[in-house]
Amino acid sequence: MSGISARRVVLAGRPSGWPTLDDFRLERFTLPPVPAGGLVLRTRYLSLDPYMRMRMDEHSAYAGSVGLGEPMHGQAVAEVLRSEHPGYAEGDTVLAPTGWASHAVSDGTGLRKLDPSPAPVTTSLGVLGMPGFTAYSGLMVIGVPKPGETVVVASASGPVGSVVGQLAKIAGCRAVGIAGGPDKCRYAREELGFDAVVDHRAPDFAEQLAAACPDGVDVYFENVGGPVWQAVLPLFNKFARVPLCGLIAQYNEAGDRLADGDLAETMRVVLTKNMTLRGFFNTEFAEDHYAEFLRVVSGGVVDGRIKYREDVTVGLERAPEAFLRMLRGQNFGKVLVKVGD
Ligand code: NDP
């Protein structure tokens, strides 16, 4: 079955600052021979995530960078078309690192069989997958939310931020979201149950955020950085905790645009408020916390207490466009590309 004519999206150019469609190229390729004991996979849903932007840089701080002309990396829900692997049968649905491609061959490394019954398989790329686990581990292990405290998170309608807010509510906290535009703010407040949501594009954003946090901020789950961080900084309470998860506002900045003054003020607040600011990658917590995450969050998804939203684009050829929309904040929910049925 290898010898199949497949399609993939490769990195055609290295962006300096904001990427464009010209940085990607769709090409046909012939699937290589299947290794002994291996599998042939057909991609159904591809996950697009902000970290992929960092991998487009030559020196990526976030795992490996993608080589020019090489397929973009990525996780997907895939169907097993053929298997010589004892752990998988034809027709199984798996989570697999296929990259941005319609098909892949695999020796079984990095594969996980999915059970499609408790929740749709796409949730394994979002609320019940890497983004959901990032929210759970960052909030629970670093944020350690206590009842009555105020937890703030930006990208509040996205796959990480939406889970942070809902878990904060379950922990008995006041959950304050930050999102871009009225639709996302309404969704986070009315559907996800945040106590208050502030639009970071509003001219008086900093004042609105302060008003939404009358008792200050105990946990700030940092997803964006930049001006949002500057607005949260004056609001921190003594012993505040900051799980530093991502800095999407900075991923497309060419060069170092952080002014020394900003850093000096950050350091002053971290010191005087006796704060904990801890950067993390979700993978560091997997061994100790993944099983507990799946139990807690899948229970919430199945009984409807934890809600999620997906933003699905149809067609592998449209993956670059969907990716750029996400970087510009034009996605609404977990970004997925439906590659095949
Ligand atoms: P999201 O869909 O939430 O990310 C895209 C959203 O980010 C946009 O819709 C937009 O939301 C927001 N955004 C983009 N640019 C800006 C900006 N300049 N200022 C404010 N908000 C902006 O994706 P995820 O939930 O998957 O990821 C959220 C964060 O978590 C990212 O920083 C990501 O890199 C990080 N992450 C870290 C992991 C780790 O292990 N440390 C693992 C997974 C994710 P809006 O319109 O509401 O502002």
Tab-separated table of C-alpha atoms and ligand atoms in Angstrom:
chain	number	residue	atom	x	y	z
A	1	MET	CA	0.000	0.000	0.000
A	2	SER	CA	2.936	2.391	0.253
A	3	GLY	CA	3.363	3.919	-3.145
A	4	ILE	CA	0.138	5.830	-2.388
A	5	SER	CA	0.121	9.322	-3.852
A	6	ALA	CA	-0.344	11.598	-0.862
A	7	ARG	CA	-0.312	15.351	-0.161
A	8	ARG	CA	1.555	17.385	2.423
A	9	VAL	CA	2.276	21.001	3.334
A	10	VAL	CA	5.968	21.878	3.628
A	11	LEU	CA	7.785	24.914	4.979
A	12	ALA	CA	8.732	26.929	1.892
A	13	GLY	CA	10.273	29.971	3.576
A	14	ARG	CA	11.320	31.230	7.007
A	15	PRO	CA	9.217	34.190	8.093
A	16	SER	CA	10.799	37.220	9.646
A	17	GLY	CA	7.927	38.480	11.764
A	18	TRP	CA	4.447	37.556	10.541
A	19	PRO	CA	4.290	34.472	8.291
A	20	THR	CA	2.461	34.617	4.952
A	21	LEU	CA	0.907	31.997	2.649
A	22	ASP	CA	4.164	32.052	0.623
A	23	ASP	CA	5.964	30.445	3.571
A	24	PHE	CA	4.040	27.205	2.887
A	25	ARG	CA	3.804	24.895	-0.154
A	26	LEU	CA	1.346	22.098	-0.857
A	27	GLU	CA	2.993	19.205	-2.669
A	28	ARG	CA	2.296	15.664	-3.755
A	29	PHE	CA	4.578	12.892	-2.579
A	30	THR	CA	4.746	9.133	-2.726
A	31	LEU	CA	4.380	7.428	0.613
A	32	PRO	CA	7.652	5.669	1.543
A	33	PRO	CA	7.722	1.910	2.168
A	34	VAL	CA	6.154	0.796	5.441
A	35	PRO	CA	8.767	-0.349	7.977
A	36	ALA	CA	8.489	-3.996	9.075
A	37	GLY	CA	5.813	-4.210	11.762
A	38	GLY	CA	4.589	-0.733	10.820
A	39	LEU	CA	1.379	0.976	9.749
A	40	VAL	CA	-0.129	3.161	7.046
A	41	LEU	CA	-2.250	6.034	8.360
A	42	ARG	CA	-4.795	8.304	6.729
A	43	THR	CA	-5.234	11.680	8.418
A	44	ARG	CA	-8.767	12.655	9.392
A	45	TYR	CA	-8.270	15.767	11.535
A	46	LEU	CA	-5.068	17.786	11.848
A	47	SER	CA	-4.481	20.002	14.890
A	48	LEU	CA	-3.075	23.502	14.354
A	49	ASP	CA	-1.424	25.029	17.429
A	50	PRO	CA	0.395	28.292	18.211
A	51	TYR	CA	3.694	26.474	19.015
A	52	MET	CA	4.033	25.646	15.292
A	53	ARG	CA	4.902	29.286	14.639
A	54	MET	CA	8.058	28.921	16.775
A	55	ARG	CA	9.077	25.807	14.877
A	56	MET	CA	9.126	27.837	11.649
A	57	ASP	CA	12.126	29.760	13.021
A	58	GLU	CA	15.622	28.455	12.351
A	59	HIS	CA	16.514	28.357	16.038
A	60	SER	CA	13.332	27.283	17.751
A	61	ALA	CA	13.197	27.508	21.532
A	62	TYR	CA	10.253	25.133	21.382
A	63	ALA	CA	11.477	21.627	20.548
A	64	GLY	CA	12.884	21.122	17.052
A	65	SER	CA	12.565	23.583	14.209
A	66	VAL	CA	11.153	22.457	10.835
A	67	GLY	CA	13.729	22.329	8.039
A	68	LEU	CA	13.110	24.255	4.825
A	69	GLY	CA	11.277	21.975	2.388
A	70	GLU	CA	10.262	19.636	5.202
A	71	PRO	CA	6.649	18.910	6.172
A	72	MET	CA	5.204	20.998	8.983
A	73	HIS	CA	4.989	19.021	12.238
A	74	GLY	CA	1.670	18.291	13.881
A	75	GLN	CA	-0.583	15.878	15.706
A	76	ALA	CA	-3.642	14.378	14.058
A	77	VAL	CA	-6.493	11.972	14.472
A	78	ALA	CA	-5.871	9.304	11.858
A	79	GLU	CA	-7.346	6.032	10.631
A	80	VAL	CA	-5.217	2.914	10.345
A	81	LEU	CA	-5.386	1.844	6.684
A	82	ARG	CA	-3.026	-1.107	7.041
A	83	SER	CA	-1.198	-2.572	10.004
A	84	GLU	CA	1.490	-5.143	10.603
A	85	HIS	CA	1.803	-3.775	14.146
A	86	PRO	CA	0.486	-6.099	16.893
A	87	GLY	CA	-1.062	-3.164	18.819
A	88	TYR	CA	-3.195	-1.775	15.984
A	89	ALA	CA	-5.706	-3.140	13.491
A	90	GLU	CA	-7.030	-1.818	10.211
A	91	GLY	CA	-9.860	0.631	10.930
A	92	ASP	CA	-8.526	1.733	14.345
A	93	THR	CA	-8.571	5.452	15.094
A	94	VAL	CA	-5.315	6.764	16.527
A	95	LEU	CA	-3.665	9.952	17.693
A	96	ALA	CA	-0.513	10.259	15.585
A	97	PRO	CA	2.266	12.729	14.726
A	98	THR	CA	1.438	12.676	10.992
A	99	GLY	CA	2.459	16.301	10.374
A	100	TRP	CA	0.524	18.387	7.855
A	101	ALA	CA	-0.067	15.443	5.507
A	102	SER	CA	-2.926	13.385	4.122
A	103	HIS	CA	-1.175	10.070	4.854
A	104	ALA	CA	1.799	8.824	6.860
A	105	VAL	CA	3.711	5.646	7.516
A	106	SER	CA	4.628	4.824	11.087
A	107	ASP	CA	6.575	2.267	13.099
A	108	GLY	CA	4.168	2.844	15.984
A	109	THR	CA	6.236	5.541	17.737
A	110	GLY	CA	4.087	8.237	19.342
A	111	LEU	CA	0.787	6.535	18.478
A	112	ARG	CA	-2.150	6.225	20.876
A	113	LYS	CA	-5.325	4.276	20.125
A	114	LEU	CA	-8.479	6.361	20.616
A	115	ASP	CA	-11.785	5.191	21.987
A	116	PRO	CA	-14.430	7.060	19.977
A	117	SER	CA	-17.277	6.294	22.404
A	118	PRO	CA	-17.100	8.720	25.373
A	119	ALA	CA	-16.529	11.913	23.361
A	120	PRO	CA	-15.917	12.808	19.682
A	121	VAL	CA	-12.400	11.833	18.573
A	122	THR	CA	-11.541	15.463	17.792
A	123	THR	CA	-11.533	16.199	21.531
A	124	SER	CA	-8.263	14.245	21.751
A	125	LEU	CA	-6.635	17.219	19.987
A	126	GLY	CA	-8.267	19.839	22.209
A	127	VAL	CA	-10.116	19.715	25.495
A	128	LEU	CA	-9.085	16.075	26.156
A	129	GLY	CA	-5.681	16.366	24.530
A	130	MET	CA	-2.524	18.456	24.714
A	131	PRO	CA	-4.217	21.875	25.158
A	132	GLY	CA	-6.584	20.595	27.869
A	133	PHE	CA	-3.702	18.944	29.675
A	134	THR	CA	-1.653	22.139	29.424
A	135	ALA	CA	-4.485	24.032	31.130
A	136	TYR	CA	-4.946	21.369	33.796
A	137	SER	CA	-1.291	20.876	34.683
A	138	GLY	CA	-0.336	24.558	34.589
A	139	LEU	CA	-3.281	25.607	36.704
A	140	MET	CA	-3.256	22.757	39.223
A	141	VAL	CA	0.483	22.200	39.670
A	142	ILE	CA	1.775	25.786	39.394
A	143	GLY	CA	-1.320	27.936	39.925
A	144	VAL	CA	-2.676	25.878	42.852
A	145	PRO	CA	-6.032	27.729	42.922
A	146	LYS	CA	-7.779	28.059	46.303
A	147	PRO	CA	-11.491	28.748	46.843
A	148	GLY	CA	-12.270	32.465	46.834
A	149	GLU	CA	-9.141	33.456	44.891
A	150	THR	CA	-9.183	35.318	41.557
A	151	VAL	CA	-7.805	33.494	38.525
A	152	VAL	CA	-7.214	35.464	35.302
A	153	VAL	CA	-6.536	33.955	31.875
A	154	ALA	CA	-6.259	35.408	28.349
A	155	SER	CA	-7.203	33.630	25.076
A	156	ALA	CA	-10.195	32.720	27.218
A	157	SER	CA	-12.234	31.198	24.379
A	158	GLY	CA	-9.315	29.089	23.074
A	159	PRO	CA	-8.614	25.456	23.954
A	160	VAL	CA	-6.189	26.240	26.798
A	161	GLY	CA	-7.848	29.352	28.255
A	162	SER	CA	-11.379	27.924	28.184
A	163	VAL	CA	-10.315	24.916	30.252
A	164	VAL	CA	-8.350	27.102	32.699
A	165	GLY	CA	-11.439	29.236	33.355
A	166	GLN	CA	-13.779	26.293	33.807
A	167	LEU	CA	-11.378	24.480	36.138
A	168	ALA	CA	-10.949	27.686	38.155
A	169	LYS	CA	-14.726	27.833	38.630
A	170	ILE	CA	-14.827	24.163	39.679
A	171	ALA	CA	-12.071	24.995	42.219
A	172	GLY	CA	-14.313	27.692	43.730
A	173	CYS	CA	-12.422	30.702	42.338
A	174	ARG	CA	-13.514	33.898	40.640
A	175	ALA	CA	-12.611	33.345	36.977
A	176	VAL	CA	-11.825	36.420	34.893
A	177	GLY	CA	-11.230	35.962	31.162
A	178	ILE	CA	-9.580	38.177	28.588
A	179	ALA	CA	-10.631	37.717	24.956
A	180	GLY	CA	-10.660	39.546	21.638
A	181	GLY	CA	-14.015	40.941	20.488
A	182	PRO	CA	-17.617	40.852	21.711
A	183	ASP	CA	-18.506	37.358	20.415
A	184	LYS	CA	-15.645	35.634	22.225
A	185	CYS	CA	-16.311	37.661	25.393
A	186	ARG	CA	-20.007	36.745	25.341
A	187	TYR	CA	-19.239	33.071	24.738
A	188	ALA	CA	-16.739	32.929	27.616
A	189	ARG	CA	-19.165	34.587	30.001
A	190	GLU	CA	-22.427	32.924	28.973
A	191	GLU	CA	-21.332	29.464	27.815
A	192	LEU	CA	-18.116	28.818	29.727
A	193	GLY	CA	-19.284	30.494	32.953
A	194	PHE	CA	-16.480	33.023	33.535
A	195	ASP	CA	-17.540	35.577	36.172
A	196	ALA	CA	-16.290	38.454	34.028
A	197	VAL	CA	-14.627	38.768	30.613
A	198	VAL	CA	-12.750	41.803	29.327
A	199	ASP	CA	-11.979	42.631	25.688
A	200	HIS	CA	-8.241	43.299	25.308
A	201	ARG	CA	-8.952	45.428	22.229
A	202	ALA	CA	-11.027	47.946	24.228
A	203	PRO	CA	-9.288	51.331	24.592
A	204	ASP	CA	-9.843	51.236	28.371
A	205	PHE	CA	-8.882	47.558	28.677
A	206	ALA	CA	-6.579	48.047	31.699
A	207	GLU	CA	-9.259	49.950	33.647
A	208	GLN	CA	-11.907	47.334	32.783
A	209	LEU	CA	-9.603	44.542	33.900
A	210	ALA	CA	-8.917	46.277	37.225
A	211	ALA	CA	-12.674	46.696	37.765
A	212	ALA	CA	-13.229	42.980	37.008
A	213	CYS	CA	-10.663	42.036	39.695
A	214	PRO	CA	-11.798	44.019	42.766
A	215	ASP	CA	-9.822	41.725	45.092
A	216	GLY	CA	-6.675	41.699	42.954
A	217	VAL	CA	-5.204	38.706	41.084
A	218	ASP	CA	-3.965	35.548	42.819
A	219	VAL	CA	-3.310	33.371	39.747
A	220	TYR	CA	-2.583	34.702	36.265
A	221	PHE	CA	-2.311	31.948	33.665
A	222	GLU	CA	-0.102	33.635	31.060
A	223	ASN	CA	-0.941	32.761	27.443
A	224	VAL	CA	-0.127	35.963	25.578
A	225	GLY	CA	2.393	38.388	27.128
A	226	GLY	CA	2.818	41.899	25.684
A	227	PRO	CA	0.262	44.580	26.619
A	228	VAL	CA	-1.983	42.053	28.397
A	229	TRP	CA	0.834	41.237	30.832
A	230	GLN	CA	1.377	44.958	31.424
A	231	ALA	CA	-2.311	45.363	32.331
A	232	VAL	CA	-2.281	42.453	34.796
A	233	LEU	CA	1.004	43.483	36.459
A	234	PRO	CA	-0.387	46.222	38.791
A	235	LEU	CA	-3.160	43.903	40.013
A	236	PHE	CA	-1.129	41.079	41.550
A	237	ASN	CA	-1.722	40.157	45.187
A	238	LYS	CA	0.994	39.062	47.568
A	239	PHE	CA	2.126	35.461	46.830
A	240	ALA	CA	0.461	35.451	43.384
A	241	ARG	CA	1.325	32.552	41.078
A	242	VAL	CA	1.907	32.801	37.317
A	243	PRO	CA	1.989	29.598	35.251
A	244	LEU	CA	3.863	30.996	32.216
A	245	CYS	CA	2.363	28.896	29.441
A	246	GLY	CA	2.725	30.908	26.230
A	247	LEU	CA	3.477	34.336	24.771
A	248	ILE	CA	1.481	34.382	21.548
A	249	ALA	CA	1.584	38.201	21.333
A	250	GLN	CA	5.364	37.906	20.917
A	251	TYR	CA	5.696	34.939	18.517
A	252	ASN	CA	5.616	37.122	15.403
A	253	GLU	CA	7.879	39.882	16.676
A	254	ALA	CA	11.117	40.019	14.717
A	255	GLY	CA	13.954	40.777	17.144
A	256	ASP	CA	13.691	41.708	20.798
A	257	ARG	CA	11.050	44.360	21.306
A	258	LEU	CA	10.840	44.077	25.093
A	259	ALA	CA	11.832	47.418	26.524
A	260	ASP	CA	14.162	47.315	29.527
A	261	GLY	CA	11.654	49.390	31.493
A	262	ASP	CA	9.003	46.692	31.069
A	263	LEU	CA	11.348	44.033	32.355
A	264	ALA	CA	12.458	46.192	35.283
A	265	GLU	CA	8.848	46.719	36.361
A	266	THR	CA	8.082	43.003	36.016
A	267	MET	CA	11.076	42.130	38.189
A	268	ARG	CA	10.096	44.741	40.782
A	269	VAL	CA	6.558	43.343	41.080
A	270	VAL	CA	7.720	39.706	41.200
A	271	LEU	CA	10.059	40.640	44.067
A	272	THR	CA	7.815	42.929	46.086
A	273	LYS	CA	4.744	40.693	45.769
A	274	ASN	CA	6.806	37.590	46.605
A	275	MET	CA	5.433	36.011	43.461
A	276	THR	CA	6.074	32.704	41.765
A	277	LEU	CA	6.498	32.956	38.001
A	278	ARG	CA	7.142	29.553	36.482
A	279	GLY	CA	7.509	28.739	32.784
A	280	PHE	CA	6.475	25.239	31.771
A	281	PHE	CA	5.905	22.848	28.904
A	282	ASN	CA	2.980	20.489	29.474
A	283	THR	CA	5.156	17.464	28.712
A	284	GLU	CA	7.098	17.842	31.954
A	285	PHE	CA	3.951	16.981	33.946
A	286	ALA	CA	2.654	14.104	31.815
A	287	GLU	CA	4.068	11.228	33.804
A	288	ASP	CA	2.618	12.364	37.127
A	289	HIS	CA	-0.610	14.062	36.071
A	290	TYR	CA	-1.914	12.856	32.671
A	291	ALA	CA	-4.084	10.027	34.007
A	292	GLU	CA	-5.632	12.276	36.655
A	293	PHE	CA	-6.281	14.968	34.000
A	294	LEU	CA	-8.097	12.508	31.745
A	295	ARG	CA	-10.230	11.283	34.637
A	296	VAL	CA	-11.212	14.757	35.853
A	297	VAL	CA	-11.644	16.566	32.554
A	298	SER	CA	-13.200	13.740	30.522
A	299	GLY	CA	-15.720	13.293	33.353
A	300	GLY	CA	-16.579	16.996	33.044
A	301	VAL	CA	-16.855	16.815	29.236
A	302	VAL	CA	-19.075	13.733	29.307
A	303	ASP	CA	-21.477	15.175	31.922
A	304	GLY	CA	-21.500	18.598	30.202
A	305	ARG	CA	-19.868	20.586	33.018
A	306	ILE	CA	-16.830	21.321	30.842
A	307	LYS	CA	-17.641	22.840	27.449
A	308	TYR	CA	-15.456	23.267	24.399
A	309	ARG	CA	-15.653	24.750	20.951
A	310	GLU	CA	-13.955	23.758	17.692
A	311	ASP	CA	-13.056	25.850	14.639
A	312	VAL	CA	-12.871	23.407	11.713
A	313	THR	CA	-11.486	24.226	8.255
A	314	VAL	CA	-12.077	21.650	5.507
A	315	GLY	CA	-9.178	20.618	3.242
A	316	LEU	CA	-5.446	20.132	3.862
A	317	GLU	CA	-4.707	22.779	1.227
A	318	ARG	CA	-6.369	25.358	3.489
A	319	ALA	CA	-4.216	24.545	6.551
A	320	PRO	CA	-1.830	27.523	6.024
A	321	GLU	CA	-4.757	29.924	5.791
A	322	ALA	CA	-6.332	28.487	8.967
A	323	PHE	CA	-2.994	28.726	10.758
A	324	LEU	CA	-2.532	32.391	9.854
A	325	ARG	CA	-6.108	33.137	10.958
A	326	MET	CA	-5.296	31.636	14.371
A	327	LEU	CA	-2.161	33.765	14.783
A	328	ARG	CA	-4.248	36.852	13.978
A	329	GLY	CA	-6.862	35.906	16.607
A	330	GLN	CA	-9.523	35.123	13.966
A	331	ASN	CA	-10.148	31.569	15.151
A	332	PHE	CA	-12.986	30.883	17.532
A	333	GLY	CA	-12.182	27.657	19.400
A	334	LYS	CA	-9.708	24.823	18.872
A	335	VAL	CA	-8.315	25.024	15.332
A	336	LEU	CA	-8.675	21.785	13.382
A	337	VAL	CA	-8.355	20.923	9.706
A	338	LYS	CA	-10.608	18.211	8.393
A	339	VAL	CA	-8.302	16.390	6.024
A	340	GLY	CA	-10.435	13.335	5.234
A	341	ASP	CA	-13.616	11.673	6.491
B	1	NDP	P1	-5.609	29.791	21.068
B	1	NDP	O1	-6.594	29.419	20.030
B	1	NDP	O2	-6.135	30.305	22.358
B	1	NDP	O3	-4.583	30.853	20.459
B	1	NDP	C1	-4.961	31.799	19.544
B	1	NDP	C2	-5.600	32.983	20.268
B	1	NDP	O4	-4.596	33.783	20.907
B	1	NDP	C3	-6.277	33.941	19.330
B	1	NDP	O5	-7.571	33.510	18.929
B	1	NDP	C4	-6.333	35.195	20.189
B	1	NDP	O6	-7.471	35.124	21.033
B	1	NDP	C5	-5.082	35.082	21.066
B	1	NDP	N1	-4.104	36.063	20.623
B	1	NDP	C6	-3.356	36.043	19.506
B	1	NDP	N2	-2.584	37.141	19.423
B	1	NDP	C7	-2.850	37.870	20.534
B	1	NDP	C8	-2.366	39.101	21.035
B	1	NDP	N3	-1.449	39.802	20.379
B	1	NDP	N4	-2.857	39.555	22.223
B	1	NDP	C9	-3.788	38.863	22.892
B	1	NDP	N5	-4.287	37.662	22.466
B	1	NDP	C10	-3.824	37.190	21.299
B	1	NDP	O7	-4.583	28.587	21.275
B	1	NDP	P2	-4.193	27.654	22.498
B	1	NDP	O8	-5.259	27.683	23.520
B	1	NDP	O9	-3.792	26.373	21.890
B	1	NDP	O10	-2.867	28.305	23.093
B	1	NDP	C11	-2.887	29.353	24.058
B	1	NDP	C12	-1.449	29.639	24.506
B	1	NDP	O11	-0.921	28.493	25.165
B	1	NDP	C13	-0.469	29.948	23.376
B	1	NDP	O12	0.413	30.954	23.795
B	1	NDP	C14	0.299	28.644	23.202
B	1	NDP	O13	1.566	28.824	22.638
B	1	NDP	C15	0.355	28.169	24.631
B	1	NDP	N6	0.580	26.728	24.797
B	1	NDP	C16	1.602	26.333	25.611
B	1	NDP	C17	1.821	25.002	25.876
B	1	NDP	C18	2.871	24.598	26.863
B	1	NDP	O14	3.086	23.400	27.065
B	1	NDP	N7	3.536	25.542	27.519
B	1	NDP	C19	1.022	23.959	25.195
B	1	NDP	C20	-0.084	24.486	24.414
B	1	NDP	C21	-0.272	25.826	24.213
B	1	NDP	P3	-8.324	36.430	21.361
B	1	NDP	O15	-8.915	36.876	20.065
B	1	NDP	O16	-9.314	36.001	22.365
B	1	NDP	O17	-7.341	37.422	21.894
